[in-house]
């Protein structure tokens, strides 16, 4: 695709690991077409904003960032403003982009990332064909003609005063394999094992933006991880909205049907690989077999992200989580029996519709009982199209904020106490990088996913070292390398 060769790109990513990994794939696809990563946004010809629908104020931040691109477009005739990700799977957001930001050049969804280079090429071809002309109709025709996938798409191509390429699929049954990825790190990598979610928690937009659950074939995942390990990757993080409901069907391996624990046991056999992580786990699907894997599989890190969302069984039912607080606590006990040193983190929503002071206190009590190593806390906010957005008993903002602060205080106190308890221990740390401010300071993660800073030489990046912990702070540890 000659139109893309030599162009410089810059990707802005909002949201979760899934989005981070999608951005790595977008970068990989562009590099394969001869594009280069720009050093900074200002020098890029192609800017891609990969959006998120889940995080707080995601829409405000997105539209704010988008607004800034208009000026950049005015100064660079080759400039392409591109938007993608979860928000583009929401009709009302795409409508808003079309109305308020008509100068956006490419819009694509979460199911057609692999077609992005082709869309860009269409854009550049159409631009050069119509340079100097102002014929809207034929402009549109040209793009339509060059698009053989036209009928598959929900929104297709529209052309306003300018050329714009849009393609957003509703959902797709097949998984596109073999896409290149430009990894953020040489020594660790994300690996998608499944896409989508079938759970429909009543607050969550993901089942609408990412579609139904689809598992990759086990042989494809195993091959990808073997290739990564051969390429120097020491740690893989298996990604899925709910990895515990992984159901892989193999065409080549025995058995034919694989669950998530089968996958872990198989990956544990890959020699060059040192560490296996995964996220996210839904408590309702966490099996005894997977708990056993924490005991049996030496490479499976003793860390689990297990979102609880609330400590009130009444609210959990209203959230459609399909477990009770007691069942959750039982899971935590079983995990700790299998792996006594396991680190546990969670997601908690404060101010879900109908949350009373008693419900909230149950959350505080659960947090204190579990003693989380870390947690992501969210103020409930309405997502258009989800059931909870229609509930009448929304919690007032000031009540939400007050509870949120109390929760964060409780969580931070526990994190600090647990991190201080690490002082004196020796941890195996995979070194991720050096501090930007001081290259003599390295940082990495322990087996339990705790962030550690320590003095060391940059040549250690990508290796695993032993670090004695000397200080425990709320969000990280300090230490010194042990020979
Ligand atoms: N409001 C607040 N938090 C939410 N999350 C998902 N949807 C919402 C919402 N509407 C949180 C959940 C989930 C995490 C990724 O985001 O805690 O686990
Ligand atoms: Fe959203 Fe629930 Fe699915 Fe997680 S499990 S992605 S919270 S619907």
Short mmCIF file of C-alpha atoms and ligand atoms in Angstrom, two decimals:
data_model
loop_
_atom_site.label_atom_id
_atom_site.label_comp_id
_atom_site.label_asym_id
_atom_site.label_seq_id
_atom_site.Cartn_x
_atom_site.Cartn_y
_atom_site.Cartn_z
CA UNK A 1 0.00 0.00 0.00
CA UNK A 2 2.19 2.75 -1.29
CA UNK A 3 -0.10 5.49 -0.01
CA UNK A 4 0.91 4.64 3.55
CA UNK A 5 4.67 4.11 3.15
CA UNK A 6 6.73 6.57 5.19
CA UNK A 7 3.75 8.14 6.97
CA UNK A 8 4.17 8.79 10.67
CA UNK A 9 1.50 7.67 13.10
CA UNK A 10 0.60 8.39 16.71
CA UNK A 11 -1.96 6.47 18.78
CA UNK A 12 -3.78 7.85 21.81
CA UNK A 13 -5.25 5.06 23.91
CA UNK A 14 -7.96 5.36 26.53
CA UNK A 15 -9.18 2.55 28.77
CA UNK A 16 -8.28 -1.00 29.60
CA UNK A 17 -5.59 -3.55 28.66
CA UNK A 18 -7.81 -4.79 25.88
CA UNK A 19 -7.61 -1.36 24.29
CA UNK A 20 -3.86 -1.15 24.92
CA UNK A 21 -3.48 -4.40 23.07
CA UNK A 22 -5.75 -3.29 20.22
CA UNK A 23 -3.48 -0.25 19.88
CA UNK A 24 -0.46 -2.57 19.63
CA UNK A 25 -2.24 -4.37 16.80
CA UNK A 26 -3.08 -1.09 15.05
CA UNK A 27 0.59 -0.09 15.32
CA UNK A 28 1.67 -3.52 14.01
CA UNK A 29 -0.66 -3.22 11.02
CA UNK A 30 0.64 0.25 10.17
CA UNK A 31 4.30 -0.77 10.53
CA UNK A 32 3.63 -3.67 8.15
CA UNK A 33 2.55 -1.05 5.59
CA UNK A 34 5.77 0.90 6.01
CA UNK A 35 4.51 3.54 8.46
CA UNK A 36 6.70 4.75 11.31
CA UNK A 37 5.81 5.72 14.84
CA UNK A 38 6.00 9.52 15.30
CA UNK A 39 8.13 10.77 18.17
CA UNK A 40 5.25 12.97 19.26
CA UNK A 41 1.72 13.78 18.20
CA UNK A 42 2.68 17.13 16.61
CA UNK A 43 4.80 15.46 13.93
CA UNK A 44 2.31 12.68 13.05
CA UNK A 45 0.44 12.39 9.73
CA UNK A 46 -2.00 9.83 11.10
CA UNK A 47 -3.43 10.24 14.59
CA UNK A 48 -5.66 7.50 15.95
CA UNK A 49 -7.75 7.92 19.09
CA UNK A 50 -8.66 4.52 20.53
CA UNK A 51 -11.67 5.21 22.75
CA UNK A 52 -13.17 3.62 25.86
CA UNK A 53 -16.80 3.60 27.00
CA UNK A 54 -16.24 2.28 30.48
CA UNK A 55 -13.98 4.70 32.30
CA UNK A 56 -15.28 7.79 34.01
CA UNK A 57 -15.58 10.88 31.83
CA UNK A 58 -14.28 8.88 28.89
CA UNK A 59 -16.53 10.79 26.51
CA UNK A 60 -15.45 14.22 27.76
CA UNK A 61 -11.79 13.31 27.46
CA UNK A 62 -12.33 11.87 24.01
CA UNK A 63 -14.14 14.88 22.59
CA UNK A 64 -11.61 17.21 24.23
CA UNK A 65 -8.69 15.38 22.60
CA UNK A 66 -10.51 15.13 19.29
CA UNK A 67 -11.10 18.90 19.22
CA UNK A 68 -7.35 19.48 19.43
CA UNK A 69 -6.69 17.56 16.21
CA UNK A 70 -8.51 20.03 13.97
CA UNK A 71 -5.68 22.56 14.07
CA UNK A 72 -3.12 19.88 13.26
CA UNK A 73 -5.15 18.86 10.23
CA UNK A 74 -5.18 22.44 8.93
CA UNK A 75 -1.38 22.53 8.75
CA UNK A 76 -0.69 19.11 7.18
CA UNK A 77 -2.39 18.13 3.88
CA UNK A 78 -1.54 14.46 4.48
CA UNK A 79 -3.13 14.48 7.91
CA UNK A 80 -5.67 11.77 8.80
CA UNK A 81 -7.74 12.03 11.98
CA UNK A 82 -8.91 8.54 12.91
CA UNK A 83 -11.16 7.35 15.73
CA UNK A 84 -11.87 3.80 16.85
CA UNK A 85 -12.60 1.64 19.89
CA UNK A 86 -15.60 0.96 22.10
CA UNK A 87 -17.23 4.36 21.77
CA UNK A 88 -17.52 3.90 18.01
CA UNK A 89 -19.76 0.90 18.60
CA UNK A 90 -22.34 3.28 20.10
CA UNK A 91 -24.60 4.80 17.50
CA UNK A 92 -25.23 8.05 19.35
CA UNK A 93 -21.49 8.73 19.70
CA UNK A 94 -20.81 8.13 16.01
CA UNK A 95 -23.70 10.50 15.28
CA UNK A 96 -22.12 13.15 17.47
CA UNK A 97 -18.74 12.76 15.71
CA UNK A 98 -20.41 13.16 12.32
CA UNK A 99 -22.33 16.24 13.39
CA UNK A 100 -19.79 18.09 15.50
CA UNK A 101 -16.49 16.86 14.05
CA UNK A 102 -17.23 16.40 10.34
CA UNK A 103 -13.53 16.77 9.53
CA UNK A 104 -12.74 13.36 11.07
CA UNK A 105 -11.33 11.14 8.29
CA UNK A 106 -11.66 7.54 9.42
CA UNK A 107 -14.09 5.93 11.88
CA UNK A 108 -13.84 2.22 12.65
CA UNK A 109 -15.16 -0.15 15.31
CA UNK A 110 -13.77 -2.88 17.54
CA UNK A 111 -14.62 -5.67 15.08
CA UNK A 112 -12.81 -4.30 12.03
CA UNK A 113 -9.40 -3.20 13.27
CA UNK A 114 -7.75 -5.49 10.72
CA UNK A 115 -9.23 -3.40 7.91
CA UNK A 116 -7.83 -0.09 9.09
CA UNK A 117 -4.85 0.07 6.64
CA UNK A 118 -7.23 -0.62 3.77
CA UNK A 119 -9.54 2.17 4.96
CA UNK A 120 -6.63 4.61 5.18
CA UNK A 121 -5.54 3.67 1.72
CA UNK A 122 -9.06 4.35 0.45
CA UNK A 123 -8.94 7.72 2.10
CA UNK A 124 -5.64 8.73 0.51
CA UNK A 125 -6.63 7.39 -2.91
CA UNK A 126 -9.89 9.28 -2.84
CA UNK A 127 -8.15 12.44 -1.73
CA UNK A 128 -5.61 12.34 -4.53
CA UNK A 129 -8.21 11.42 -7.17
CA UNK A 130 -10.32 14.40 -6.23
CA UNK A 131 -7.62 16.87 -5.47
CA UNK A 132 -8.83 20.24 -6.62
CA UNK A 133 -12.38 19.05 -7.29
CA UNK A 134 -15.40 19.64 -5.17
CA UNK A 135 -17.74 16.97 -6.41
CA UNK A 136 -19.39 15.31 -3.46
CA UNK A 137 -21.33 12.68 -5.39
CA UNK A 138 -18.46 11.22 -7.36
CA UNK A 139 -16.26 11.43 -4.32
CA UNK A 140 -18.66 9.15 -2.54
CA UNK A 141 -18.96 6.83 -5.56
CA UNK A 142 -15.25 6.28 -5.73
CA UNK A 143 -15.01 5.09 -2.20
CA UNK A 144 -18.02 2.85 -2.55
CA UNK A 145 -16.59 1.22 -5.66
CA UNK A 146 -13.32 0.41 -4.01
CA UNK A 147 -15.04 -1.20 -1.08
CA UNK A 148 -16.02 -4.78 -1.75
CA UNK A 149 -17.10 -5.30 1.85
CA UNK A 150 -19.75 -2.66 1.56
CA UNK A 151 -22.78 -4.81 2.32
CA UNK A 152 -21.32 -6.30 5.51
CA UNK A 153 -21.02 -3.04 7.32
CA UNK A 154 -23.54 -1.35 9.56
CA UNK A 155 -22.44 2.18 8.87
CA UNK A 156 -20.53 2.56 5.69
CA UNK A 157 -18.98 5.34 3.85
CA UNK A 158 -20.42 8.78 3.82
CA UNK A 159 -18.89 11.80 2.33
CA UNK A 160 -19.52 15.30 3.48
CA UNK A 161 -17.55 18.23 2.09
CA UNK A 162 -14.55 16.06 2.68
CA UNK A 163 -13.73 12.42 2.18
CA UNK A 164 -14.47 10.20 5.10
CA UNK A 165 -14.23 6.43 5.47
CA UNK A 166 -16.44 4.74 8.05
CA UNK A 167 -16.78 1.09 8.81
CA UNK A 168 -18.32 -0.32 11.95
CA UNK A 169 -19.47 -3.91 12.16
CA UNK A 170 -22.20 -4.93 14.56
CA UNK A 171 -20.38 -8.11 15.59
CA UNK A 172 -18.53 -10.83 13.76
CA UNK A 173 -18.70 -14.56 14.16
CA UNK A 174 -15.18 -15.29 13.07
CA UNK A 175 -11.95 -14.22 14.74
CA UNK A 176 -9.27 -12.78 12.48
CA UNK A 177 -5.99 -14.56 13.27
CA UNK A 178 -2.40 -13.67 12.50
CA UNK A 179 -2.50 -9.89 12.86
CA UNK A 180 0.90 -8.35 13.58
CA UNK A 181 1.40 -6.37 16.80
CA UNK A 182 4.01 -3.80 17.70
CA UNK A 183 4.65 -4.66 21.32
CA UNK A 184 5.05 -2.02 23.98
CA UNK A 185 7.74 -4.17 25.63
CA UNK A 186 10.20 -6.70 24.23
CA UNK A 187 10.00 -8.95 27.27
CA UNK A 188 6.28 -9.08 28.00
CA UNK A 189 3.16 -9.24 25.94
CA UNK A 190 -0.62 -9.33 26.03
CA UNK A 191 -2.36 -12.23 24.33
CA UNK A 192 -6.08 -12.14 23.64
CA UNK A 193 -7.66 -15.51 24.30
CA UNK A 194 -11.26 -14.45 23.80
CA UNK A 195 -13.34 -11.47 22.80
CA UNK A 196 -16.66 -10.08 23.98
CA UNK A 197 -18.85 -10.74 27.00
CA UNK A 198 -22.16 -12.54 27.60
CA UNK A 199 -22.76 -11.41 31.15
CA UNK A 200 -24.76 -8.23 30.85
CA UNK A 201 -24.02 -6.77 34.25
CA UNK A 202 -26.71 -4.11 34.44
CA UNK A 203 -24.27 -1.16 34.65
CA UNK A 204 -21.94 -2.25 31.85
CA UNK A 205 -21.73 -1.24 28.21
CA UNK A 206 -19.12 -3.83 27.18
CA UNK A 207 -21.51 -6.57 25.93
CA UNK A 208 -22.95 -3.95 23.58
CA UNK A 209 -19.62 -2.56 22.35
CA UNK A 210 -17.54 -5.75 22.21
CA UNK A 211 -20.27 -8.22 21.26
CA UNK A 212 -20.78 -11.84 22.34
CA UNK A 213 -18.09 -14.13 23.74
CA UNK A 214 -15.85 -15.80 21.19
CA UNK A 215 -12.87 -17.93 22.17
CA UNK A 216 -9.77 -18.34 20.03
CA UNK A 217 -8.65 -21.84 19.16
CA UNK A 218 -6.20 -23.27 21.72
CA UNK A 219 -3.65 -24.16 19.02
CA UNK A 220 -3.63 -20.55 17.77
CA UNK A 221 -3.03 -19.24 21.29
CA UNK A 222 -0.32 -21.82 22.03
CA UNK A 223 1.45 -21.04 18.77
CA UNK A 224 1.31 -17.31 19.41
CA UNK A 225 2.79 -17.73 22.89
CA UNK A 226 5.50 -20.13 21.62
CA UNK A 227 6.46 -17.58 18.96
CA UNK A 228 6.50 -14.78 21.52
CA UNK A 229 8.65 -16.84 23.91
CA UNK A 230 11.07 -17.64 21.07
CA UNK A 231 11.22 -13.91 20.38
CA UNK A 232 12.33 -13.13 23.93
CA UNK A 233 8.99 -12.62 25.71
CA UNK A 234 9.25 -13.78 29.32
CA UNK A 235 5.76 -12.93 30.57
CA UNK A 236 2.36 -13.19 28.89
CA UNK A 237 -0.89 -11.72 30.16
CA UNK A 238 -3.90 -13.58 28.78
CA UNK A 239 -6.71 -11.15 28.07
CA UNK A 240 -10.46 -11.49 27.96
CA UNK A 241 -13.45 -9.76 29.57
CA UNK A 242 -14.09 -12.98 31.44
CA UNK A 243 -11.26 -15.45 30.86
CA UNK A 244 -12.90 -18.00 33.15
CA UNK A 245 -15.58 -18.70 30.58
CA UNK A 246 -13.00 -19.49 27.88
CA UNK A 247 -14.22 -22.42 25.77
CA UNK A 248 -11.73 -23.24 23.03
CA UNK A 249 -12.48 -25.81 20.35
CA UNK A 250 -9.38 -27.39 18.86
CA UNK A 251 -9.06 -28.76 15.35
CA UNK A 252 -5.65 -30.28 15.90
CA UNK A 253 -5.09 -31.00 19.59
CA UNK A 254 -6.50 -33.45 22.10
CA UNK A 255 -8.85 -32.92 23.87
CA UNK A 256 -11.11 -31.16 21.44
CA UNK A 257 -12.75 -28.92 24.04
CA UNK A 258 -10.56 -26.75 26.25
CA UNK A 259 -11.43 -24.69 29.29
CA UNK A 260 -9.31 -21.89 30.74
CA UNK A 261 -7.42 -24.11 33.19
CA UNK A 262 -6.47 -26.51 30.33
CA UNK A 263 -4.91 -23.55 28.57
CA UNK A 264 -2.89 -22.54 31.64
CA UNK A 265 -1.58 -26.09 32.14
CA UNK A 266 -0.51 -26.24 28.47
CA UNK A 267 1.16 -22.80 28.51
CA UNK A 268 2.99 -23.78 31.69
CA UNK A 269 4.94 -26.30 29.57
CA UNK A 270 6.49 -23.67 27.27
CA UNK A 271 10.11 -23.73 28.26
CA UNK A 272 11.39 -20.20 27.63
CA UNK A 273 8.33 -18.61 29.21
CA UNK A 274 8.76 -17.50 32.84
CA UNK A 275 5.44 -16.01 33.86
CA UNK A 276 1.76 -16.33 33.01
CA UNK A 277 -0.84 -13.78 34.12
CA UNK A 278 -4.44 -13.28 33.12
CA UNK A 279 -7.27 -10.82 33.41
CA UNK A 280 -10.18 -10.43 34.01
CA UNK A 281 -11.87 -13.17 36.04
CA UNK A 282 -15.55 -13.20 36.80
CA UNK A 283 -16.08 -14.73 40.27
CA UNK A 284 -19.13 -16.71 39.15
CA UNK A 285 -16.99 -18.72 36.68
CA UNK A 286 -13.83 -19.24 38.74
CA UNK A 287 -13.45 -23.02 38.78
CA UNK A 288 -11.89 -25.37 41.32
CA UNK A 289 -9.69 -26.58 38.45
CA UNK A 290 -8.29 -23.08 37.94
CA UNK A 291 -7.67 -22.69 41.67
CA UNK A 292 -5.73 -25.97 41.41
CA UNK A 293 -3.60 -24.45 38.62
CA UNK A 294 -2.29 -21.87 41.10
CA UNK A 295 -0.92 -24.78 43.11
CA UNK A 296 0.34 -26.88 40.20
CA UNK A 297 1.64 -24.46 37.58
CA UNK A 298 4.98 -22.96 38.55
CA UNK A 299 4.76 -20.22 35.92
CA UNK A 300 1.31 -18.99 36.89
CA UNK A 301 1.88 -15.82 38.92
CA UNK A 302 0.31 -15.74 42.36
CA UNK A 303 -1.89 -12.81 41.53
CA UNK A 304 -5.55 -12.51 40.61
CA UNK A 305 -7.72 -9.58 39.64
CA UNK A 306 -11.16 -10.59 40.89
CA UNK A 307 -13.71 -7.79 40.56
CA UNK A 308 -16.23 -7.87 43.40
CA UNK A 309 -18.10 -4.64 42.49
CA UNK A 310 -20.01 -4.56 45.81
CA UNK A 311 -20.08 -6.26 49.21
CA UNK A 312 -23.88 -6.24 49.32
CA UNK A 313 -25.55 -9.40 48.01
CA UNK A 314 -28.71 -7.41 47.40
CA UNK A 315 -26.87 -4.99 45.11
CA UNK A 316 -24.88 -7.81 43.48
CA UNK A 317 -28.20 -9.36 42.44
CA UNK A 318 -29.34 -6.02 41.06
CA UNK A 319 -26.08 -5.75 39.15
CA UNK A 320 -26.77 -9.23 37.72
CA UNK A 321 -23.42 -10.49 38.98
CA UNK A 322 -24.78 -13.95 39.89
CA UNK A 323 -22.78 -14.50 43.09
CA UNK A 324 -23.31 -13.43 46.69
CA UNK A 325 -20.81 -11.69 48.96
CA UNK A 326 -20.51 -14.94 50.92
CA UNK A 327 -19.74 -16.97 47.78
CA UNK A 328 -17.09 -14.42 46.85
CA UNK A 329 -15.46 -14.65 50.27
CA UNK A 330 -15.49 -18.43 49.99
CA UNK A 331 -13.60 -18.17 46.69
CA UNK A 332 -11.00 -15.94 48.30
CA UNK A 333 -10.54 -18.49 51.10
CA UNK A 334 -10.09 -21.32 48.57
CA UNK A 335 -7.58 -19.31 46.54
CA UNK A 336 -5.57 -18.62 49.68
CA UNK A 337 -5.63 -22.29 50.66
CA UNK A 338 -4.17 -23.17 47.24
CA UNK A 339 -1.65 -20.30 47.19
CA UNK A 340 -1.23 -18.64 50.61
CA UNK A 341 0.84 -15.76 49.19
CA UNK A 342 -1.58 -14.91 46.38
CA UNK A 343 -2.08 -11.16 45.82
CA UNK A 344 -5.66 -10.11 45.10
CA UNK A 345 -6.93 -6.94 43.46
CA UNK A 346 -10.45 -5.92 42.57
CA UNK A 347 -12.86 -3.42 40.98
CA UNK A 348 -15.52 -1.74 43.13
CA UNK A 349 -18.38 0.49 42.04
CA UNK A 350 -19.63 3.08 44.53
CA UNK A 351 -23.10 4.57 44.29
CA UNK A 352 -24.81 1.97 42.13
CA UNK A 353 -28.54 2.85 41.92
CA UNK A 354 -30.33 1.97 45.15
CA UNK A 355 -27.11 1.70 47.22
CA UNK A 356 -27.95 2.45 50.86
CA UNK A 357 -25.55 3.29 53.67
CA UNK A 358 -25.97 -0.34 54.87
CA UNK A 359 -25.07 -1.72 51.42
CA UNK A 360 -22.01 0.50 51.36
CA UNK A 361 -20.96 -0.60 54.84
CA UNK A 362 -21.16 -4.20 53.63
CA UNK A 363 -18.68 -3.25 50.91
CA UNK A 364 -16.36 -1.71 53.50
CA UNK A 365 -16.64 -4.84 55.65
CA UNK A 366 -15.83 -7.10 52.70
CA UNK A 367 -12.82 -4.99 51.76
CA UNK A 368 -11.49 -5.30 55.29
CA UNK A 369 -12.06 -9.02 55.37
CA UNK A 370 -10.38 -9.73 52.02
CA UNK A 371 -7.54 -7.26 52.58
CA UNK A 372 -6.97 -6.42 48.95
CA UNK A 373 -3.46 -5.69 47.76
CA UNK A 374 -4.87 -3.03 45.44
CA UNK A 375 -8.18 -1.94 43.94
CA UNK A 376 -9.72 0.12 41.18
CA UNK A 377 -12.61 2.18 42.47
CA UNK A 378 -15.33 3.64 40.26
CA UNK A 379 -18.11 6.12 40.88
CA UNK A 380 -21.18 4.63 39.27
CA UNK A 381 -22.06 6.53 36.13
CA UNK A 382 -24.89 5.93 33.69
CA UNK A 383 -24.12 4.23 30.40
CA UNK A 384 -26.75 4.89 27.78
CA UNK A 385 -28.49 1.68 26.74
CA UNK A 386 -27.75 -0.29 29.94
CA UNK A 387 -30.59 -1.30 32.32
CA UNK A 388 -29.14 0.49 35.38
CA UNK A 389 -29.15 3.83 33.55
CA UNK A 390 -32.97 3.61 33.65
CA UNK A 391 -33.23 2.80 37.36
CA UNK A 392 -35.09 5.53 39.21
CA UNK A 393 -33.22 5.37 42.50
CA UNK A 394 -29.95 6.95 41.39
CA UNK A 395 -27.66 7.94 44.27
CA UNK A 396 -26.97 11.70 44.65
CA UNK A 397 -23.51 12.79 43.52
CA UNK A 398 -22.42 14.14 46.90
CA UNK A 399 -23.36 10.85 48.62
CA UNK A 400 -21.39 8.90 46.01
CA UNK A 401 -18.32 11.09 46.51
CA UNK A 402 -18.46 10.88 50.27
CA UNK A 403 -18.66 7.06 50.17
CA UNK A 404 -15.97 6.91 47.52
CA UNK A 405 -13.54 8.81 49.75
CA UNK A 406 -14.25 6.56 52.71
CA UNK A 407 -13.70 3.49 50.56
CA UNK A 408 -10.42 4.77 49.12
CA UNK A 409 -9.16 5.59 52.63
CA UNK A 410 -9.93 2.05 53.80
CA UNK A 411 -8.31 0.48 50.72
CA UNK A 412 -5.18 2.65 50.95
CA UNK A 413 -4.67 1.83 54.59
CA UNK A 414 -4.79 -1.88 53.79
CA UNK A 415 -2.45 -1.54 50.76
CA UNK A 416 0.07 0.37 52.86
CA UNK A 417 -0.06 -2.22 55.63
CA UNK A 418 0.35 -5.11 53.19
CA UNK A 419 3.19 -3.43 51.32
CA UNK A 420 4.97 -2.60 54.60
CA UNK A 421 4.70 -6.28 55.52
CA UNK A 422 6.85 -7.07 52.44
CA UNK A 423 9.85 -5.27 53.98
CA UNK A 424 12.73 -7.70 54.40
CA UNK A 425 11.38 -10.22 51.89
CA UNK A 426 13.25 -11.04 48.69
CA UNK A 427 11.09 -10.86 45.57
CA UNK A 428 11.73 -11.98 42.00
CA UNK A 429 11.20 -8.90 39.84
CA UNK A 430 10.89 -8.77 36.04
CA UNK A 431 12.53 -5.46 35.14
CA UNK A 432 10.31 -3.34 32.89
CA UNK A 433 12.30 -0.15 32.41
CA UNK A 434 14.27 2.76 33.79
CA UNK A 435 12.89 5.92 35.31
CA UNK A 436 12.62 8.80 32.82
CA UNK A 437 13.98 11.21 35.39
CA UNK A 438 16.82 9.01 36.64
CA UNK A 439 18.01 6.17 34.37
CA UNK A 440 19.82 4.64 37.35
CA UNK A 441 16.45 3.78 38.90
CA UNK A 442 14.77 0.69 37.49
CA UNK A 443 11.23 -0.51 38.01
CA UNK A 444 9.50 -3.83 37.59
CA UNK A 445 6.78 -6.10 38.94
CA UNK A 446 6.88 -8.86 41.51
CA UNK A 447 5.12 -12.16 40.96
CA UNK A 448 2.18 -10.61 42.89
CA UNK A 449 2.12 -7.64 40.44
CA UNK A 450 3.50 -5.13 42.93
CA UNK A 451 5.50 -2.28 41.44
CA UNK A 452 9.10 -2.07 42.78
CA UNK A 453 11.72 0.67 42.28
CA UNK A 454 15.40 -0.07 42.84
CA UNK A 455 18.84 1.02 41.73
CA UNK A 456 20.36 -0.91 38.85
CA UNK A 457 21.86 -0.81 35.41
CA UNK A 458 19.68 -0.44 32.30
CA UNK A 459 21.17 -3.66 30.91
CA UNK A 460 18.95 -5.51 33.40
CA UNK A 461 15.74 -4.44 31.60
CA UNK A 462 13.86 -7.54 30.45
CA UNK A 463 15.59 -9.87 32.92
CA UNK A 464 14.38 -11.23 36.25
CA UNK A 465 16.35 -10.17 39.32
CA UNK A 466 16.10 -10.76 43.08
CA UNK A 467 15.22 -7.62 45.01
CA UNK A 468 15.16 -7.22 48.77
CA UNK A 469 12.30 -4.96 49.81
CA UNK A 470 13.38 -2.02 51.96
CA UNK A 471 10.28 0.19 51.93
CA UNK A 472 6.54 -0.36 51.47
CA UNK A 473 4.43 2.57 50.22
CA UNK A 474 0.72 2.66 49.40
CA UNK A 475 1.08 2.02 45.68
CA UNK A 476 4.61 0.64 45.34
CA UNK A 477 7.67 -0.88 46.99
CA UNK A 478 11.32 0.16 47.10
CA UNK A 479 14.18 -2.28 47.29
CA UNK A 480 17.77 -3.16 46.49
CA UNK A 481 19.15 -5.82 44.20
CA UNK A 482 20.50 -8.93 45.86
CA UNK A 483 23.34 -10.72 44.08
N1 LIG B 1 -20.05 2.98 36.21
C1 LIG B 1 -18.98 2.81 37.03
N2 LIG B 1 -18.10 1.82 36.90
C2 LIG B 1 -18.26 0.96 35.88
N3 LIG B 1 -17.52 -0.12 35.50
C3 LIG B 1 -18.10 -0.65 34.41
N4 LIG B 1 -19.20 0.06 34.06
C4 LIG B 1 -19.33 1.05 34.98
C5 LIG B 1 -20.26 2.12 35.18
N5 LIG B 1 -21.31 2.27 34.38
C6 LIG B 1 -16.33 -0.60 36.20
C7 LIG B 1 -16.52 -2.00 36.79
C8 LIG B 1 -15.66 -2.85 35.89
C9 LIG B 1 -14.56 -1.88 35.51
C10 LIG B 1 -13.73 -2.24 34.33
O1 LIG B 1 -15.26 -0.68 35.28
O2 LIG B 1 -16.02 -2.01 38.10
O3 LIG B 1 -15.16 -4.00 36.53
FE1 LIG B 2 -19.06 -5.78 31.85
FE2 LIG B 2 -19.95 -7.64 33.57
FE3 LIG B 2 -18.99 -8.38 31.13
FE4 LIG B 2 -17.30 -7.45 33.00
S1 LIG B 2 -18.53 -9.34 33.13
S2 LIG B 2 -17.37 -6.86 30.83
S3 LIG B 2 -18.56 -5.92 34.05
S4 LIG B 2 -20.84 -7.16 31.54
#
